[in-house]
Coordinates of C-alpha atoms (C1' of nucleotides) in Angstrom, one line a residue:
Chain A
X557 CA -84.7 27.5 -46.3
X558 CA -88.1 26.5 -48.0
X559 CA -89.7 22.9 -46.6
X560 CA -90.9 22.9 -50.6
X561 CA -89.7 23.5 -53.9
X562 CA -92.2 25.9 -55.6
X563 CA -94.8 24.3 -58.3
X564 CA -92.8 23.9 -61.5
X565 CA -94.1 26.9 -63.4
X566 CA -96.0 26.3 -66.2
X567 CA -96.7 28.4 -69.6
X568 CA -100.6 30.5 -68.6
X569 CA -101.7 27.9 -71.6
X570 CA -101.0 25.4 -70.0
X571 CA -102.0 26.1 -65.7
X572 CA -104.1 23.4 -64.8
X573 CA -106.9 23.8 -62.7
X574 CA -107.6 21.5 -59.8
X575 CA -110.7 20.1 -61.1
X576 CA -109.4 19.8 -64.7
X577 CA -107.2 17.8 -63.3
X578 CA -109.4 15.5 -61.0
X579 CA -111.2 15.7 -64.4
X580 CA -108.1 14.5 -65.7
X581 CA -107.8 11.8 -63.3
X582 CA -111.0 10.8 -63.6
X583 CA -110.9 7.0 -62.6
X584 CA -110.4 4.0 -65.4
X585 CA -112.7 1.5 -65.6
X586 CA -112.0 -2.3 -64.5
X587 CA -112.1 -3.1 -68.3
X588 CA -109.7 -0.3 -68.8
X589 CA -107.4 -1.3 -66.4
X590 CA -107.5 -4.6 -67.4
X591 CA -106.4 -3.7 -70.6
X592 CA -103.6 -1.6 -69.4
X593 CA -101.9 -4.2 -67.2
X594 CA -102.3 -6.7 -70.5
X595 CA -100.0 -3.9 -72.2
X596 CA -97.9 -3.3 -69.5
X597 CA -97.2 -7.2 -69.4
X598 CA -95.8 -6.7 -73.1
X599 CA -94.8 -3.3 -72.7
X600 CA -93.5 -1.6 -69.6
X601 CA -92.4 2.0 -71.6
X602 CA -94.7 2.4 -74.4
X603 CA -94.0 5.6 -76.3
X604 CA -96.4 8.6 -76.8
X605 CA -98.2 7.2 -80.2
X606 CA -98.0 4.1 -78.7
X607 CA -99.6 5.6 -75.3
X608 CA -101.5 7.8 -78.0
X609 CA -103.5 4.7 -79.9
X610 CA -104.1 2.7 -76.6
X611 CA -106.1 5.8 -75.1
X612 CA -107.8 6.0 -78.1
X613 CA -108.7 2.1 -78.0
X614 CA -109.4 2.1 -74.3
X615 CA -111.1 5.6 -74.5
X616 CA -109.1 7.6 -72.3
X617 CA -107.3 10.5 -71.6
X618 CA -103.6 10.1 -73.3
X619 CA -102.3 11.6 -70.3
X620 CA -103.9 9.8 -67.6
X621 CA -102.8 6.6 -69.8
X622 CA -99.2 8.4 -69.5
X623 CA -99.6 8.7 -65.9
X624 CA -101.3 5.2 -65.0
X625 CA -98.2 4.0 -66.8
X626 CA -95.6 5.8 -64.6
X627 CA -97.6 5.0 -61.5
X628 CA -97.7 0.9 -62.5
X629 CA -94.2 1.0 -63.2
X630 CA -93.3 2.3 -59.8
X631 CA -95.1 0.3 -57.6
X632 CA -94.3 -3.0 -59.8
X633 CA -90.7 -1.7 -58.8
X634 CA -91.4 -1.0 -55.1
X635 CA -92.7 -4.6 -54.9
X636 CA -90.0 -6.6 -56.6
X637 CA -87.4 -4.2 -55.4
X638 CA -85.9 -4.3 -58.7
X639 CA -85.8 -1.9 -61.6
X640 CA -88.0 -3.1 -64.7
X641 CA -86.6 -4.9 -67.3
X642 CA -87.2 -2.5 -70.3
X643 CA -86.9 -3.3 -73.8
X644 CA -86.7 -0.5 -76.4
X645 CA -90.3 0.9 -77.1
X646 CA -91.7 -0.7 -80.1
X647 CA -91.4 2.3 -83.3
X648 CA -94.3 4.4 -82.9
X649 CA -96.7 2.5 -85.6
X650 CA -100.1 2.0 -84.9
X651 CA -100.9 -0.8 -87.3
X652 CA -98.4 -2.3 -85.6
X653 CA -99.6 -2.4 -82.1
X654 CA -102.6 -4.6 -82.6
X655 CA -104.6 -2.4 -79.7
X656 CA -107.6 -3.9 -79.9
X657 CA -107.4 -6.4 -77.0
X658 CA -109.7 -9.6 -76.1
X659 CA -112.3 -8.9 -73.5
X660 CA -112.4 -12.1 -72.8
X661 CA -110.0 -14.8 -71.7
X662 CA -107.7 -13.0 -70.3
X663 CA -104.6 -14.7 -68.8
X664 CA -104.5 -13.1 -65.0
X665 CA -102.6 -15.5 -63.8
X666 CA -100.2 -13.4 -65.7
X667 CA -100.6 -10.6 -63.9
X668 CA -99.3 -9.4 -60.4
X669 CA -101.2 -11.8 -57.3
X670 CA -102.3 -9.5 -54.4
X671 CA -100.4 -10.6 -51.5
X672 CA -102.3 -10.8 -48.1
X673 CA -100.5 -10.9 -44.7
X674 CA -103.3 -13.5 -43.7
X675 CA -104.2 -16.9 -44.8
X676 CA -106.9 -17.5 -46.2
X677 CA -109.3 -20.3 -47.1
X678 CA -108.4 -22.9 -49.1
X679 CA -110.2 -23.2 -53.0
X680 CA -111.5 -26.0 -51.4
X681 CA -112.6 -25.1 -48.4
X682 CA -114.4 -22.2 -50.3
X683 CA -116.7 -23.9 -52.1
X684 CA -118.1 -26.2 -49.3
X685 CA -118.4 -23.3 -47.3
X686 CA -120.2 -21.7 -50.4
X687 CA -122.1 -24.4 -51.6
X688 CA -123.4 -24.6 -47.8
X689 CA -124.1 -20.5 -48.2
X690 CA -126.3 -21.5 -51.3
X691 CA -128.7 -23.7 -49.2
X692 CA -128.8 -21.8 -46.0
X693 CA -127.1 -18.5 -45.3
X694 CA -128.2 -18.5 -42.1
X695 CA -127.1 -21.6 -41.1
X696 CA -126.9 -23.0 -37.5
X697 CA -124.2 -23.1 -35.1
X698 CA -124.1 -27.0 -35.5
X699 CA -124.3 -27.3 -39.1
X700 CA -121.5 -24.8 -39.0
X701 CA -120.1 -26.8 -36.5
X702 CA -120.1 -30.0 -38.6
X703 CA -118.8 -28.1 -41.8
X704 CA -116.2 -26.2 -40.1
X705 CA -115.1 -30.1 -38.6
X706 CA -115.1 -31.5 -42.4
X707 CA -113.2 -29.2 -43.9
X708 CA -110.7 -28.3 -41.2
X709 CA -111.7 -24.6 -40.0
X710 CA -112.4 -24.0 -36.6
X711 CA -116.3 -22.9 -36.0
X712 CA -115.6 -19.4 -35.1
X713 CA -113.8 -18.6 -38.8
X714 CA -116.8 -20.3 -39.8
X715 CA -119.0 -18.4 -38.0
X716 CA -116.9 -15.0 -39.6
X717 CA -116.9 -16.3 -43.3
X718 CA -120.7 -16.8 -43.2
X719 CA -120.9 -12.9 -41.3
X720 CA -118.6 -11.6 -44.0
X721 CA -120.1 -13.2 -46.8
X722 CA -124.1 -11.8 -45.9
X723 CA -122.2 -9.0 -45.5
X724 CA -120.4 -9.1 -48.7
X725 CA -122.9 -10.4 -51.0
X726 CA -126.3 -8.9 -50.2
X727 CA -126.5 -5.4 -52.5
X728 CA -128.6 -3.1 -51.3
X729 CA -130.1 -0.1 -53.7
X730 CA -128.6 2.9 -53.1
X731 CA -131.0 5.3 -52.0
X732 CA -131.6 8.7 -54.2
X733 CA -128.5 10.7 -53.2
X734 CA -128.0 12.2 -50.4
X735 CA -127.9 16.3 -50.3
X736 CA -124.1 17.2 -50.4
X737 CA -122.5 18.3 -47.7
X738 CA -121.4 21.9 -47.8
X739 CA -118.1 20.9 -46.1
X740 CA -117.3 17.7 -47.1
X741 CA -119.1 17.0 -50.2
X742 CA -121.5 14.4 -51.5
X743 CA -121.8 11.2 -49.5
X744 CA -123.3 8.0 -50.0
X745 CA -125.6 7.1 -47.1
X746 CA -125.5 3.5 -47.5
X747 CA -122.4 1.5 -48.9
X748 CA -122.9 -1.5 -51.1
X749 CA -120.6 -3.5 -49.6
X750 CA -118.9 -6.1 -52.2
X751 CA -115.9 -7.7 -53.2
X752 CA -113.3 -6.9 -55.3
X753 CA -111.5 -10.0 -56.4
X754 CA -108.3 -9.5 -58.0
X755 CA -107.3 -12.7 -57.7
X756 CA -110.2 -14.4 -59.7
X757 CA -110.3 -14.9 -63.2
X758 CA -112.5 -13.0 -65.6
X759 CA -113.2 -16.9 -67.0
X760 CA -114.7 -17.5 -63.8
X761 CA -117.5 -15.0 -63.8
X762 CA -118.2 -14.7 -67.4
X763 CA -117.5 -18.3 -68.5
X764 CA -118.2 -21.0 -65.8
X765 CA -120.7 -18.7 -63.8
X766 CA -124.1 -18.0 -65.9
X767 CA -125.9 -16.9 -62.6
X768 CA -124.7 -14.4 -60.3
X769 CA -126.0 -16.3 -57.2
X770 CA -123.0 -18.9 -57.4
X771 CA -119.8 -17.8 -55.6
X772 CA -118.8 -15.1 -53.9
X773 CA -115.9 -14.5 -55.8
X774 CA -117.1 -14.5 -59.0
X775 CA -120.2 -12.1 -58.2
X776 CA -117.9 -9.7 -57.3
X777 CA -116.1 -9.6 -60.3
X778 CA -119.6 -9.6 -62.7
X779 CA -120.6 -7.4 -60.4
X780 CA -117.6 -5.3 -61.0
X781 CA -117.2 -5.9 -64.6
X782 CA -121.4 -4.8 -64.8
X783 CA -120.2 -1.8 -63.9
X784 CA -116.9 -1.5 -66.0
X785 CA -118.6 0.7 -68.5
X786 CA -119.7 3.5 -66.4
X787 CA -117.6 3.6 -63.4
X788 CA -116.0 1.0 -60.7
X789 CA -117.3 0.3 -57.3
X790 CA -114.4 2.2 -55.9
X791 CA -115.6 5.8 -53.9
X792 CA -114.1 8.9 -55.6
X793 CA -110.8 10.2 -53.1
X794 CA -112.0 12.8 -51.3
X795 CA -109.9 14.7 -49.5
X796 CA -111.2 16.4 -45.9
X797 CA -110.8 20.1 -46.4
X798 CA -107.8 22.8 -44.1
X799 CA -110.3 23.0 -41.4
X800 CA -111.5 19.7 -41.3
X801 CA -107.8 18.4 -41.1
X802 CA -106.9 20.9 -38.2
X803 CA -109.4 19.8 -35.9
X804 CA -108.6 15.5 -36.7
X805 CA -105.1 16.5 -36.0
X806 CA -105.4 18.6 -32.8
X807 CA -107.8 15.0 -32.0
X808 CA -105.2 12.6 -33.4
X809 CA -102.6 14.7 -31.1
X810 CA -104.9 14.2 -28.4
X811 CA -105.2 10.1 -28.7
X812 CA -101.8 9.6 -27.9
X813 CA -99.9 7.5 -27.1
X814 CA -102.6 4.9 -28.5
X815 CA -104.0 7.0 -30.8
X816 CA -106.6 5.1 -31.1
X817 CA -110.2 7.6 -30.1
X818 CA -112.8 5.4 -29.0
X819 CA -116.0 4.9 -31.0
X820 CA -117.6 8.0 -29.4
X821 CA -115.0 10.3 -29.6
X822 CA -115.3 9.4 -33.3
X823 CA -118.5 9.7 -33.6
X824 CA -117.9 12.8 -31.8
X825 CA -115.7 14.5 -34.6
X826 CA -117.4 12.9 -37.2
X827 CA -120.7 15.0 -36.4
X828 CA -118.4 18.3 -35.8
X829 CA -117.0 17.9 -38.9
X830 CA -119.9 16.6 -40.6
X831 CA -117.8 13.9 -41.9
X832 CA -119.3 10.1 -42.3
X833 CA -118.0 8.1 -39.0
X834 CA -116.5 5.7 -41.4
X835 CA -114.1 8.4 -43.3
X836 CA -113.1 9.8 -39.9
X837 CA -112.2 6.1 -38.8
X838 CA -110.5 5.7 -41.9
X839 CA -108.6 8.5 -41.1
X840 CA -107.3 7.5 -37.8
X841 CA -105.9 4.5 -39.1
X842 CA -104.3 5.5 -42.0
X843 CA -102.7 8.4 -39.8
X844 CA -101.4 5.7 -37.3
X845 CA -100.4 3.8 -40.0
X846 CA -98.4 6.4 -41.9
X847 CA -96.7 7.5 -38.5
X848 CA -95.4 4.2 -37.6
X849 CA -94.3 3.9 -41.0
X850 CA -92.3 7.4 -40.1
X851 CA -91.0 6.4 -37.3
X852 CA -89.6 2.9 -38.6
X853 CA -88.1 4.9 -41.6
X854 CA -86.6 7.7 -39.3
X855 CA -85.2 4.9 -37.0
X856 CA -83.8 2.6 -40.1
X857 CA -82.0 6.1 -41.5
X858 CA -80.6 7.0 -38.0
X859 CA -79.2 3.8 -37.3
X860 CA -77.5 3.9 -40.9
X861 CA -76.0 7.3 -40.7
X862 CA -73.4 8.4 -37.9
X863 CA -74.2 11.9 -38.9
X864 CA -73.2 14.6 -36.2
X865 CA -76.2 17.0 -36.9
X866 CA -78.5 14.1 -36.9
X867 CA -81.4 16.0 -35.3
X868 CA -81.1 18.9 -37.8
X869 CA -81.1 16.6 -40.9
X870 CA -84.3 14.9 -39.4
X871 CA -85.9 18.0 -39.2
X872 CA -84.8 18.9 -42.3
X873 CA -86.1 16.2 -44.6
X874 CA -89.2 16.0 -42.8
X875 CA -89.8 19.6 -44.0
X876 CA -88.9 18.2 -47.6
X877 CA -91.3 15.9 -47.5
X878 CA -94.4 17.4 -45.6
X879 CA -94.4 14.5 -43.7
X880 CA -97.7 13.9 -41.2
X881 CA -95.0 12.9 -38.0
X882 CA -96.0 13.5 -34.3
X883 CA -93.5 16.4 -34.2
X884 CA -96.2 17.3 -37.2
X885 CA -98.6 17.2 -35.0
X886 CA -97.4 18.6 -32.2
X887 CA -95.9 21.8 -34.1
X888 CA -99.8 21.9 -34.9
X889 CA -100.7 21.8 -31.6
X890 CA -98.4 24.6 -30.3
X891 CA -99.0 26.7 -33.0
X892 CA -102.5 27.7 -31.8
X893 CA -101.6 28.7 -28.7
X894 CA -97.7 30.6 -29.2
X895 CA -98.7 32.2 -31.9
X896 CA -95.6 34.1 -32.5
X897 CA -93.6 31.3 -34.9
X898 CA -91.8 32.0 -37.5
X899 CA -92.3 30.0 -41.2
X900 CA -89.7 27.5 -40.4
X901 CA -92.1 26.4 -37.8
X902 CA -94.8 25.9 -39.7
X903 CA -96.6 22.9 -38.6
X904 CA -95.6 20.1 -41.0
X905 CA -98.3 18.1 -43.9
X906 CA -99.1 21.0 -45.9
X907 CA -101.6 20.1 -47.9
X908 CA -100.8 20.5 -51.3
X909 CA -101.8 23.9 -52.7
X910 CA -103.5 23.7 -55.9
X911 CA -102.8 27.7 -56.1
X912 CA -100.2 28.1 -58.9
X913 CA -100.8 31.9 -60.0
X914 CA -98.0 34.2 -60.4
X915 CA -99.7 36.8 -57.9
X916 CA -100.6 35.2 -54.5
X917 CA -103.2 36.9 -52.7
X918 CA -101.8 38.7 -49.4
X919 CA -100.8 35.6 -47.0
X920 CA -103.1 35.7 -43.7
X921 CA -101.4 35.2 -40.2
X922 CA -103.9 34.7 -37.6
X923 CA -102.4 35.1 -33.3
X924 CA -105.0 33.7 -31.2
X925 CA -105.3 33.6 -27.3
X926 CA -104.1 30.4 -25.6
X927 CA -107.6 30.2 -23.8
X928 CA -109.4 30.5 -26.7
X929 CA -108.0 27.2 -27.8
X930 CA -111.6 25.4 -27.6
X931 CA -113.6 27.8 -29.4
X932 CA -114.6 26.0 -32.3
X933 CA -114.6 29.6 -34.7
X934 CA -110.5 30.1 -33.7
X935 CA -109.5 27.2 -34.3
X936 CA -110.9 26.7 -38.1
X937 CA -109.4 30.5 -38.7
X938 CA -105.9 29.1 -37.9
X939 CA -106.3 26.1 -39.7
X940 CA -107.1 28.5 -42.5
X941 CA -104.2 31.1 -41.7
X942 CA -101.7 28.8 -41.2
X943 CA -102.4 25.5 -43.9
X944 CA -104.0 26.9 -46.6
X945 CA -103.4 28.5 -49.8
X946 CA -104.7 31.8 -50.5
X947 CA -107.4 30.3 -53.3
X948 CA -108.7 28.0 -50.9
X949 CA -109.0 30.9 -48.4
X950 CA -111.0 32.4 -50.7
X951 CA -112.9 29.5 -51.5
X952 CA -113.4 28.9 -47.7
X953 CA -115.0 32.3 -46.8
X954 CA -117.0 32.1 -49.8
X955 CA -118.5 29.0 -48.5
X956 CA -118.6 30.2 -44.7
X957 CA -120.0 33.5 -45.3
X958 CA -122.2 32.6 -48.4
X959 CA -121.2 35.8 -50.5
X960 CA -120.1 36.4 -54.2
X961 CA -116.4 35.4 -54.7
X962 CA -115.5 38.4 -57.0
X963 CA -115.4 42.2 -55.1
X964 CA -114.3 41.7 -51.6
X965 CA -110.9 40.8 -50.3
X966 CA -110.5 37.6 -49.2
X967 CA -108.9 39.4 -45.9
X968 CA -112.5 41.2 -45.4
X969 CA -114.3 38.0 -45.6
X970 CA -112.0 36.2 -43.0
X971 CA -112.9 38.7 -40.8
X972 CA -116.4 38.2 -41.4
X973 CA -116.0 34.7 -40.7
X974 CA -114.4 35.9 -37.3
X975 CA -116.8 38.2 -36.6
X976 CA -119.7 35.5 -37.3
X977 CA -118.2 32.9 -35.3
X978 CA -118.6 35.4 -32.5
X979 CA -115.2 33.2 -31.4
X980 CA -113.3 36.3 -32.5
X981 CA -112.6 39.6 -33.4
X982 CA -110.6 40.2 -36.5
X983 CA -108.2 43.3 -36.2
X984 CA -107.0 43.3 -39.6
X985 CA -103.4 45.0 -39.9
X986 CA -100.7 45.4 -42.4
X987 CA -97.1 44.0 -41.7
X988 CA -94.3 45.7 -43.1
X989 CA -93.3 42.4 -45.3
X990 CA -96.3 42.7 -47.2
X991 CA -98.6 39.8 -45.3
X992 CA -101.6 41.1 -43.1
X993 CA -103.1 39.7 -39.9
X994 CA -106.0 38.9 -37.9
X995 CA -105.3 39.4 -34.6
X996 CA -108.2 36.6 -32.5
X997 CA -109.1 38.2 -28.9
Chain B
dA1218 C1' -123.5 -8.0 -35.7
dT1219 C1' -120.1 -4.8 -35.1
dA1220 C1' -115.7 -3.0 -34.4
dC1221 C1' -111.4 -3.6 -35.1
dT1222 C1' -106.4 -4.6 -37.3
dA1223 C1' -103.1 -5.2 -40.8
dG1224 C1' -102.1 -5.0 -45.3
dT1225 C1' -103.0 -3.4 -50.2
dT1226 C1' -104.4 -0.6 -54.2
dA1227 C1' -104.5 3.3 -56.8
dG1228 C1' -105.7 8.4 -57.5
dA1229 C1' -103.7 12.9 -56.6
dA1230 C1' -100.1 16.0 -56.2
dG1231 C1' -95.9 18.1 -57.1
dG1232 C1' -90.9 17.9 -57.7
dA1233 C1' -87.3 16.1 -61.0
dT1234 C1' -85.9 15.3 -65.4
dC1235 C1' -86.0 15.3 -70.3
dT1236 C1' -86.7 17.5 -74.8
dC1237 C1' -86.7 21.0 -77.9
Chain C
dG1339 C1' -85.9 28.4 -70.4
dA1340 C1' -90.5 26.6 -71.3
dG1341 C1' -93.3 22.9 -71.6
dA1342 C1' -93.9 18.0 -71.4
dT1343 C1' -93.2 13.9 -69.3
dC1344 C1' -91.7 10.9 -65.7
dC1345 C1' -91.2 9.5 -61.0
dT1346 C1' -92.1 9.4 -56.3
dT1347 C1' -94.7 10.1 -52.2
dC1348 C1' -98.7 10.6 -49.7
dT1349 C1' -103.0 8.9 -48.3
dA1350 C1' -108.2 7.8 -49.2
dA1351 C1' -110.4 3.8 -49.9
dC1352 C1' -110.4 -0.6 -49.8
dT1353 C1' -110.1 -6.1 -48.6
dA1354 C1' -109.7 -9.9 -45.6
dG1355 C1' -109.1 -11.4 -41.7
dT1356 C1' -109.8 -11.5 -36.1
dA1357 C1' -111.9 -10.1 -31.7
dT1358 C1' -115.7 -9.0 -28.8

DNA sequence: ATACTAGTTAGAAGGATCTC
DNA sequence: GAGATCCTTCTAACTAGTAT
């Protein structure tokens, strides 16, 4: 029984590598995107030439066009809960597709509103509030008072707007960049902190706004649109590495039932892992997020099903979908200290491998004392035994133990890893099933 | 001012399906 | 059966609000 269906193999031609494909993926513009959704609004399936000329015009990759298209269909289909209405693709004629889109006026009242949960201020109410900004950002409690009285907000959401929108609307220059971590990567010391505003119109900044210093709103989008060219304001993903992940786990596991770690413990991990507070905050939430999600799923599909082997199914598809449950988290948790489990009870969330060769390097298996739990060195050699693919082993001990990836087996340079995180000491041994092991003391 | 919550967006990944 | 394309899921990064 395998949790996962093997990569779809691919012709050698045609193996991508991970960063030709973040390459790949390399993030469209506002403009671009823009652009797209005008298509989309005419045509939901465009066909390759047509996907073909609309790169072309838009300067992008005809693939990641391809892809932004399959992605845009989905989620408009997630939110109306409906299957897209799809007229036959137009015939494959460039001349016929009239490509070259306005760049200005564009309709978006046309395209898809964000929907908040929250209410929000009123157009209205906006502008007093902003034209209030204009004079005096740091206005006084009264005056807020007074305003918040005319308009029909109570003082304290006031009070927040103003907060939010020094916050929102000051930008600060970015600093020269910061040396990249070795770990995590390159990260931007200080965030400039703006708007997005889907839900204003283009017309609005370019048209009715000549200065940038008149609403919020608009700012944001000349702000955004400024940028269009080069890059949007939106941070590269990033992903937190095998390691990483193992130890926010093991600290997620630890935060229940709440999991909520306060402020310090945060701060805490974020140093360990030499991860910005912020990311490891992120983190958190979007974990706690993405269980309760689970668990409301899980508890919708077992009140709808009077299966008998109800338990095993659930177990089952979790495997399928590597899902990030507290079972997840708990297999993770027991798996450093049993150390005698078999695959089936490999902790759940793989991250994906980006290995796709046809020869896997030897798989590593690491046992490691149950007291031993704390030591910092163990505990990043099981994350690496147990969650990673053999490639980013390598990668891993080439980065820990600062040697030349090519001669030495990746084996060898765990052990050196071990041996340097005095934590352990590898006893490298061959299994009869072909995988070797690291035996932590 | 800062930390927090809830909800949203969109890039990345990989399995499923289609086409030849 | 190989390769291309599509679809779906996960989740990092984000916004807009509230609470302290």
């Amino acid at each position: 029984m395998s949790p996962t269906r093997p990569p779809t193999p691919r012709r050698a031609g045609s193996v991508r590598s991970q960063s030709e494909r973040k390459e790949r993926a390399a993030r469209s513009t506002a403009q671009q995107r823009k652009q797209l959704e005008l298509f989309f609004q005419r045509t939901p399936r465009p066909d390759t030439s047509q996907m073909q000329v609309l790169a072309e015009d838009l300067g992008m990759d005809a693939d990641h066009v391809s892809q932004w298209f399959s992605s845009k269909r989905c989620r408009v289909k997630r939110s109306s809960g409906s299957s897209l209405v799809t007229p036959p693709a137009t015939p494959s004629t460039g001349n016929m597709l009239q490509l070259t889109l306005p760049d200005v006026g564009v309709d978006d009242n046309a395209l898809p509103q964000p929907k908040r949960g929250k209410p929000r201020v009123t157009q209205e109410q906006e502008d007093a509030l902003q034209e209030l900004f204009e004079r005096e950002p740091h206005a006084s409690l009264e005056t807020k008072r007074d305003v918040a009285e005319r308009i029909g907000l109570t003082p304290s959401k006031v009070n927040s707007w103003f907060t939010f929108t020094r916050a929102t609307t000051v930008v600060k220059a970015e600093p020269s960049p910061a040396p990249s971590s070795p770990i995590y990567g390159p990260v931007r010391t200080l965030r400039t902190r703006l708007v997005r505003a889907p839900y204003a119109t283009p017309s609005s900044s370019a048209a009715s706004t000549p200065s940038l210093r008149t609403s919020r709103l608009s700012r944001a989008v000349s702000y955004t649109s400024d940028r269009s060219a080069e890059d949007s304001d939106r941070k590269k993903r990033t992903r937190p590495n095998a390691a990483q992940l193992a130890v926010l786990r093991r600290a997620f596991k630890a935060s229940a039932p709440e999991y909520k770690p306060s402020l310090a413990k945060r701060k805490e991990l974020a140093e360990e892992l030499d991860m910005p507070v912020s990311k490891v905050t992120d983190w958190f939430r979007n974990s706690l997020a993405s269980l309760k999600r689970r668990k409301g799923k899980n508890e919708e599909e077992r009140d709808g099903s009077d299966d008998e082997n109800e338990d095993e199914d659930d177990n089952e598809h979790e495997h399928e979908k590597g899902a990030q449950t507290l079972e997840g988290y708990e297999s993770a948790e027991s798996m450093e200290s049993d150390g005698d489990e078999t695959e089936d009870d490999l902790p759940l969330q793989t991250p994906r491998s980006t290995f796709t060769g046809r020869n896997p390097l030897p798989r590593v298996d690491i046992h490691c004392e149950p007291d031993l739990d704390a030591v910092r060195g163990a505990s990043v050699l099981v994350g690496i035994a147990r969650h990673w693919s053999p490639r980013e082993v390598e990668d891993f001990c080439n980065e820990r133990i600062n040697m030349a990836a090519a001669a030495v087996d990746p084996l060898q340079k765990l052990a050196l890893v071990a041996s340097k995180s005095r934590a352990c000491s590898p006893v490298p041994d061959a299994r009869q099933d072909g995988t070797s092991g690291v035996t932590v003391l």
